[in-house]
């Protein structure tokens, strides 16, 4: 599903040049659950942003579902991203002015889906994630764990091929964090490919494979269990 070849990302200002990724070669197969670990500033989030088509690399190749996308325009990246990739963030990124139903519905609006079809899809995913009873509540009326559950609903409502999770339990206590990880494991068991950035060794243990980044390089890979 994902393949990078000699991937480089350099951030430049007038005075400073920072290499965030340095010749990264990575493959993620369909149905895998991959955890990316490493110290702060090692390039984890940069890698996730490029794989998630939020940014282009400076050099190298990025292949997504058989298409080389490293030089895509912003519009091309957006079109491919909205149909194929769901995101889960540490800070939930829910819109306070929208209720749970409306937050989850948002990606479907970008796909110009008819109202009746949107309603069915949102209700189905809310029920599946056991948060349907909160459909009319607003984010500030929910616990952190519930907000992240809603964020996961929003990420999967379009049936994406890939979910990218950036520190999905970082703002949660241990009980809510465990619940969120169980949800991601469940989704992976249903066939969704997941790439997750995390500092948590216990969260990483849920993955099939753990990749360690350091100074923009992949330094180790550890396969946890056979798919």
PDB file of N, CA, C and O in Angstrom, residues 153-202:
ATOM      1  N   UNK A 153     -14.382   7.678  14.837  1.00  0.00           N
ATOM      2  CA  UNK A 153     -15.562   7.556  13.967  1.00  0.00           C
ATOM      3  C   UNK A 153     -15.414   8.434  12.737  1.00  0.00           C
ATOM      4  O   UNK A 153     -15.700   8.000  11.602  1.00  0.00           O
ATOM      5  N   UNK A 154     -14.982   9.663  12.939  1.00  0.00           N
ATOM      6  CA  UNK A 154     -14.796  10.584  11.815  1.00  0.00           C
ATOM      7  C   UNK A 154     -13.733  10.056  10.848  1.00  0.00           C
ATOM      8  O   UNK A 154     -13.860  10.191   9.626  1.00  0.00           O
ATOM      9  N   UNK A 155     -12.691   9.423  11.392  1.00  0.00           N
ATOM     10  CA  UNK A 155     -11.611   8.904  10.552  1.00  0.00           C
ATOM     11  C   UNK A 155     -12.049   7.722   9.700  1.00  0.00           C
ATOM     12  O   UNK A 155     -11.550   7.540   8.588  1.00  0.00           O
ATOM     13  N   UNK A 156     -13.006   6.922  10.202  1.00  0.00           N
ATOM     14  CA  UNK A 156     -13.354   5.684   9.491  1.00  0.00           C
ATOM     15  C   UNK A 156     -14.672   5.774   8.723  1.00  0.00           C
ATOM     16  O   UNK A 156     -15.007   4.845   7.996  1.00  0.00           O
ATOM     17  N   UNK A 157     -15.413   6.879   8.855  1.00  0.00           N
ATOM     18  CA  UNK A 157     -16.756   6.944   8.258  1.00  0.00           C
ATOM     19  C   UNK A 157     -16.734   6.845   6.730  1.00  0.00           C
ATOM     20  O   UNK A 157     -17.695   6.405   6.110  1.00  0.00           O
ATOM     21  N   UNK A 158     -15.622   7.218   6.111  1.00  0.00           N
ATOM     22  CA  UNK A 158     -15.504   7.126   4.652  1.00  0.00           C
ATOM     23  C   UNK A 158     -14.965   5.769   4.196  1.00  0.00           C
ATOM     24  O   UNK A 158     -14.709   5.574   3.005  1.00  0.00           O
ATOM     25  N   UNK A 159     -14.783   4.837   5.153  1.00  0.00           N
ATOM     26  CA  UNK A 159     -14.180   3.526   4.856  1.00  0.00           C
ATOM     27  C   UNK A 159     -12.810   3.680   4.192  1.00  0.00           C
ATOM     28  O   UNK A 159     -12.556   3.126   3.109  1.00  0.00           O
ATOM     29  N   UNK A 160     -11.895   4.421   4.831  1.00  0.00           N
ATOM     30  CA  UNK A 160     -10.587   4.657   4.208  1.00  0.00           C
ATOM     31  C   UNK A 160      -9.747   3.386   4.168  1.00  0.00           C
ATOM     32  O   UNK A 160      -9.922   2.472   4.994  1.00  0.00           O
ATOM     33  N   UNK A 161      -8.830   3.342   3.229  1.00  0.00           N
ATOM     34  CA  UNK A 161      -7.910   2.215   3.141  1.00  0.00           C
ATOM     35  C   UNK A 161      -6.848   2.288   4.236  1.00  0.00           C
ATOM     36  O   UNK A 161      -6.268   1.275   4.624  1.00  0.00           O
ATOM     37  N   UNK A 162      -6.584   3.511   4.723  1.00  0.00           N
ATOM     38  CA  UNK A 162      -5.477   3.737   5.648  1.00  0.00           C
ATOM     39  C   UNK A 162      -5.903   4.697   6.748  1.00  0.00           C
ATOM     40  O   UNK A 162      -6.554   5.709   6.477  1.00  0.00           O
ATOM     41  N   UNK A 163      -5.548   4.376   8.000  1.00  0.00           N
ATOM     42  CA  UNK A 163      -5.711   5.304   9.113  1.00  0.00           C
ATOM     43  C   UNK A 163      -4.328   5.686   9.626  1.00  0.00           C
ATOM     44  O   UNK A 163      -3.486   4.817   9.893  1.00  0.00           O
ATOM     45  N   UNK A 164      -4.099   6.982   9.760  1.00  0.00           N
ATOM     46  CA  UNK A 164      -2.865   7.504  10.340  1.00  0.00           C
ATOM     47  C   UNK A 164      -3.197   8.100  11.701  1.00  0.00           C
ATOM     48  O   UNK A 164      -4.061   8.972  11.802  1.00  0.00           O
ATOM     49  N   UNK A 165      -2.538   7.611  12.736  1.00  0.00           N
ATOM     50  CA  UNK A 165      -2.808   8.047  14.108  1.00  0.00           C
ATOM     51  C   UNK A 165      -1.548   8.652  14.705  1.00  0.00           C
ATOM     52  O   UNK A 165      -0.513   7.991  14.774  1.00  0.00           O
ATOM     53  N   UNK A 166      -1.641   9.915  15.108  1.00  0.00           N
ATOM     54  CA  UNK A 166      -0.500  10.638  15.681  1.00  0.00           C
ATOM     55  C   UNK A 166      -0.708  10.782  17.185  1.00  0.00           C
ATOM     56  O   UNK A 166      -1.510  11.603  17.627  1.00  0.00           O
ATOM     57  N   UNK A 167      -0.002   9.960  17.977  1.00  0.00           N
ATOM     58  CA  UNK A 167      -0.133   9.958  19.438  1.00  0.00           C
ATOM     59  C   UNK A 167      -1.607   9.888  19.869  1.00  0.00           C
ATOM     60  O   UNK A 167      -2.089  10.757  20.608  1.00  0.00           O
ATOM     61  N   UNK A 168      -2.348   8.880  19.440  1.00  0.00           N
ATOM     62  CA  UNK A 168      -3.798   8.868  19.675  1.00  0.00           C
ATOM     63  C   UNK A 168      -4.207   8.771  21.140  1.00  0.00           C
ATOM     64  O   UNK A 168      -5.346   9.084  21.477  1.00  0.00           O
ATOM     65  N   UNK A 169      -3.277   8.342  22.015  1.00  0.00           N
ATOM     66  CA  UNK A 169      -3.609   8.254  23.446  1.00  0.00           C
ATOM     67  C   UNK A 169      -2.861   9.289  24.270  1.00  0.00           C
ATOM     68  O   UNK A 169      -2.919   9.267  25.496  1.00  0.00           O
ATOM     69  N   UNK A 170      -2.186  10.220  23.596  1.00  0.00           N
ATOM     70  CA  UNK A 170      -1.302  11.149  24.292  1.00  0.00           C
ATOM     71  C   UNK A 170      -1.985  12.045  25.309  1.00  0.00           C
ATOM     72  O   UNK A 170      -1.372  12.449  26.293  1.00  0.00           O
ATOM     73  N   UNK A 171      -3.264  12.368  25.089  1.00  0.00           N
ATOM     74  CA  UNK A 171      -4.002  13.246  26.009  1.00  0.00           C
ATOM     75  C   UNK A 171      -4.989  12.482  26.885  1.00  0.00           C
ATOM     76  O   UNK A 171      -5.878  13.097  27.484  1.00  0.00           O
ATOM     77  N   UNK A 172      -4.832  11.162  26.978  1.00  0.00           N
ATOM     78  CA  UNK A 172      -5.799  10.344  27.698  1.00  0.00           C
ATOM     79  C   UNK A 172      -5.172   9.654  28.901  1.00  0.00           C
ATOM     80  O   UNK A 172      -3.977   9.372  28.920  1.00  0.00           O
ATOM     81  N   UNK A 173      -6.020   9.376  29.915  1.00  0.00           N
ATOM     82  CA  UNK A 173      -5.541   8.560  31.027  1.00  0.00           C
ATOM     83  C   UNK A 173      -5.413   7.113  30.558  1.00  0.00           C
ATOM     84  O   UNK A 173      -5.790   6.757  29.441  1.00  0.00           O
ATOM     85  N   UNK A 174      -4.878   6.257  31.423  1.00  0.00           N
ATOM     86  CA  UNK A 174      -4.548   4.899  30.994  1.00  0.00           C
ATOM     87  C   UNK A 174      -5.782   4.102  30.583  1.00  0.00           C
ATOM     88  O   UNK A 174      -5.746   3.346  29.603  1.00  0.00           O
ATOM     89  N   UNK A 175      -6.890   4.272  31.312  1.00  0.00           N
ATOM     90  CA  UNK A 175      -8.103   3.499  30.996  1.00  0.00           C
ATOM     91  C   UNK A 175      -8.667   3.907  29.636  1.00  0.00           C
ATOM     92  O   UNK A 175      -8.989   3.051  28.801  1.00  0.00           O
ATOM     93  N   UNK A 176      -8.781   5.225  29.384  1.00  0.00           N
ATOM     94  CA  UNK A 176      -9.287   5.691  28.095  1.00  0.00           C
ATOM     95  C   UNK A 176      -8.306   5.392  26.975  1.00  0.00           C
ATOM     96  O   UNK A 176      -8.709   5.096  25.847  1.00  0.00           O
ATOM     97  N   UNK A 177      -7.019   5.466  27.289  1.00  0.00           N
ATOM     98  CA  UNK A 177      -6.005   5.130  26.293  1.00  0.00           C
ATOM     99  C   UNK A 177      -6.098   3.681  25.855  1.00  0.00           C
ATOM    100  O   UNK A 177      -6.002   3.362  24.668  1.00  0.00           O
ATOM    101  N   UNK A 178      -6.323   2.795  26.825  1.00  0.00           N
ATOM    102  CA  UNK A 178      -6.467   1.376  26.509  1.00  0.00           C
ATOM    103  C   UNK A 178      -7.703   1.139  25.638  1.00  0.00           C
ATOM    104  O   UNK A 178      -7.681   0.342  24.692  1.00  0.00           O
ATOM    105  N   UNK A 179      -8.765   1.866  25.930  1.00  0.00           N
ATOM    106  CA  UNK A 179     -10.000   1.742  25.148  1.00  0.00           C
ATOM    107  C   UNK A 179      -9.772   2.160  23.694  1.00  0.00           C
ATOM    108  O   UNK A 179     -10.224   1.488  22.759  1.00  0.00           O
ATOM    109  N   UNK A 180      -9.066   3.265  23.505  1.00  0.00           N
ATOM    110  CA  UNK A 180      -8.786   3.746  22.147  1.00  0.00           C
ATOM    111  C   UNK A 180      -7.906   2.746  21.396  1.00  0.00           C
ATOM    112  O   UNK A 180      -8.137   2.451  20.218  1.00  0.00           O
ATOM    113  N   UNK A 181      -6.906   2.199  22.064  1.00  0.00           N
ATOM    114  CA  UNK A 181      -6.038   1.221  21.412  1.00  0.00           C
ATOM    115  C   UNK A 181      -6.816  -0.043  21.048  1.00  0.00           C
ATOM    116  O   UNK A 181      -6.567  -0.649  20.000  1.00  0.00           O
ATOM    117  N   UNK A 182      -7.748  -0.430  21.893  1.00  0.00           N
ATOM    118  CA  UNK A 182      -8.579  -1.594  21.567  1.00  0.00           C
ATOM    119  C   UNK A 182      -9.430  -1.325  20.318  1.00  0.00           C
ATOM    120  O   UNK A 182      -9.635  -2.226  19.489  1.00  0.00           O
ATOM    121  N   UNK A 183      -9.918  -0.086  20.181  1.00  0.00           N
ATOM    122  CA  UNK A 183     -10.685   0.283  18.987  1.00  0.00           C
ATOM    123  C   UNK A 183      -9.820   0.197  17.726  1.00  0.00           C
ATOM    124  O   UNK A 183     -10.252  -0.338  16.698  1.00  0.00           O
ATOM    125  N   UNK A 184      -8.598   0.722  17.814  1.00  0.00           N
ATOM    126  CA  UNK A 184      -7.705   0.672  16.656  1.00  0.00           C
ATOM    127  C   UNK A 184      -7.347  -0.768  16.305  1.00  0.00           C
ATOM    128  O   UNK A 184      -7.289  -1.139  15.122  1.00  0.00           O
ATOM    129  N   UNK A 185      -7.122  -1.585  17.320  1.00  0.00           N
ATOM    130  CA  UNK A 185      -6.820  -2.997  17.083  1.00  0.00           C
ATOM    131  C   UNK A 185      -8.003  -3.695  16.421  1.00  0.00           C
ATOM    132  O   UNK A 185      -7.839  -4.516  15.508  1.00  0.00           O
ATOM    133  N   UNK A 186      -9.201  -3.369  16.876  1.00  0.00           N
ATOM    134  CA  UNK A 186     -10.418  -3.931  16.285  1.00  0.00           C
ATOM    135  C   UNK A 186     -10.533  -3.546  14.808  1.00  0.00           C
ATOM    136  O   UNK A 186     -10.816  -4.395  13.947  1.00  0.00           O
ATOM    137  N   UNK A 187     -10.301  -2.270  14.506  1.00  0.00           N
ATOM    138  CA  UNK A 187     -10.389  -1.806  13.118  1.00  0.00           C
ATOM    139  C   UNK A 187      -9.340  -2.494  12.251  1.00  0.00           C
ATOM    140  O   UNK A 187      -9.615  -2.877  11.109  1.00  0.00           O
ATOM    141  N   UNK A 188      -8.139  -2.668  12.788  1.00  0.00           N
ATOM    142  CA  UNK A 188      -7.101  -3.378  12.054  1.00  0.00           C
ATOM    143  C   UNK A 188      -7.507  -4.835  11.813  1.00  0.00           C
ATOM    144  O   UNK A 188      -7.281  -5.383  10.741  1.00  0.00           O
ATOM    145  N   UNK A 189      -8.149  -5.440  12.802  1.00  0.00           N
ATOM    146  CA  UNK A 189      -8.624  -6.803  12.645  1.00  0.00           C
ATOM    147  C   UNK A 189      -9.659  -6.939  11.551  1.00  0.00           C
ATOM    148  O   UNK A 189      -9.821  -8.016  10.957  1.00  0.00           O
ATOM    149  N   UNK A 190     -10.369  -5.833  11.269  1.00  0.00           N
ATOM    150  CA  UNK A 190     -11.359  -5.829  10.180  1.00  0.00           C
ATOM    151  C   UNK A 190     -10.728  -5.524   8.824  1.00  0.00           C
ATOM    152  O   UNK A 190     -11.421  -5.469   7.818  1.00  0.00           O
ATOM    153  N   UNK A 191      -9.413  -5.292   8.817  1.00  0.00           N
ATOM    154  CA  UNK A 191      -8.717  -5.121   7.552  1.00  0.00           C
ATOM    155  C   UNK A 191      -8.170  -3.739   7.268  1.00  0.00           C
ATOM    156  O   UNK A 191      -7.546  -3.518   6.226  1.00  0.00           O
ATOM    157  N   UNK A 192      -8.399  -2.764   8.173  1.00  0.00           N
ATOM    158  CA  UNK A 192      -7.900  -1.405   7.947  1.00  0.00           C
ATOM    159  C   UNK A 192      -6.409  -1.336   8.239  1.00  0.00           C
ATOM    160  O   UNK A 192      -5.942  -1.808   9.284  1.00  0.00           O
ATOM    161  N   UNK A 193      -5.667  -0.750   7.333  1.00  0.00           N
ATOM    162  CA  UNK A 193      -4.233  -0.527   7.534  1.00  0.00           C
ATOM    163  C   UNK A 193      -4.046   0.667   8.460  1.00  0.00           C
ATOM    164  O   UNK A 193      -4.686   1.705   8.281  1.00  0.00           O
ATOM    165  N   UNK A 194      -3.153   0.527   9.448  1.00  0.00           N
ATOM    166  CA  UNK A 194      -2.939   1.601  10.418  1.00  0.00           C
ATOM    167  C   UNK A 194      -1.442   1.872  10.557  1.00  0.00           C
ATOM    168  O   UNK A 194      -0.645   0.940  10.718  1.00  0.00           O
ATOM    169  N   UNK A 195      -1.079   3.147  10.490  1.00  0.00           N
ATOM    170  CA  UNK A 195       0.269   3.597  10.839  1.00  0.00           C
ATOM    171  C   UNK A 195       0.117   4.580  11.987  1.00  0.00           C
ATOM    172  O   UNK A 195      -0.584   5.582  11.868  1.00  0.00           O
ATOM    173  N   UNK A 196       0.768   4.280  13.102  1.00  0.00           N
ATOM    174  CA  UNK A 196       0.600   5.062  14.330  1.00  0.00           C
ATOM    175  C   UNK A 196       1.946   5.551  14.855  1.00  0.00           C
ATOM    176  O   UNK A 196       2.878   4.781  15.025  1.00  0.00           O
ATOM    177  N   UNK A 197       2.021   6.845  15.097  1.00  0.00           N
ATOM    178  CA  UNK A 197       3.167   7.431  15.803  1.00  0.00           C
ATOM    179  C   UNK A 197       2.865   7.409  17.293  1.00  0.00           C
ATOM    180  O   UNK A 197       1.774   7.801  17.717  1.00  0.00           O
ATOM    181  N   UNK A 198       3.805   6.943  18.094  1.00  0.00           N
ATOM    182  CA  UNK A 198       3.571   6.877  19.533  1.00  0.00           C
ATOM    183  C   UNK A 198       4.886   6.936  20.313  1.00  0.00           C
ATOM    184  O   UNK A 198       5.939   6.513  19.814  1.00  0.00           O
ATOM    185  N   UNK A 199       4.798   7.455  21.539  1.00  0.00           N
ATOM    186  CA  UNK A 199       5.901   7.369  22.489  1.00  0.00           C
ATOM    187  C   UNK A 199       5.692   6.216  23.463  1.00  0.00           C
ATOM    188  O   UNK A 199       6.563   5.934  24.287  1.00  0.00           O
ATOM    189  N   UNK A 200       4.527   5.596  23.408  1.00  0.00           N
ATOM    190  CA  UNK A 200       4.129   4.605  24.411  1.00  0.00           C
ATOM    191  C   UNK A 200       4.532   3.191  23.998  1.00  0.00           C
ATOM    192  O   UNK A 200       3.994   2.656  23.023  1.00  0.00           O
ATOM    193  N   UNK A 201       5.428   2.542  24.739  1.00  0.00           N
ATOM    194  CA  UNK A 201       5.786   1.154  24.422  1.00  0.00           C
ATOM    195  C   UNK A 201       4.585   0.213  24.498  1.00  0.00           C
ATOM    196  O   UNK A 201       4.481  -0.715  23.682  1.00  0.00           O
ATOM    197  N   UNK A 202       3.682   0.445  25.446  1.00  0.00           N
ATOM    198  CA  UNK A 202       2.522  -0.445  25.569  1.00  0.00           C
ATOM    199  C   UNK A 202       1.583  -0.293  24.372  1.00  0.00           C
ATOM    200  O   UNK A 202       1.013  -1.279  23.891  1.00  0.00           O
TER     201      UNK A 202
END
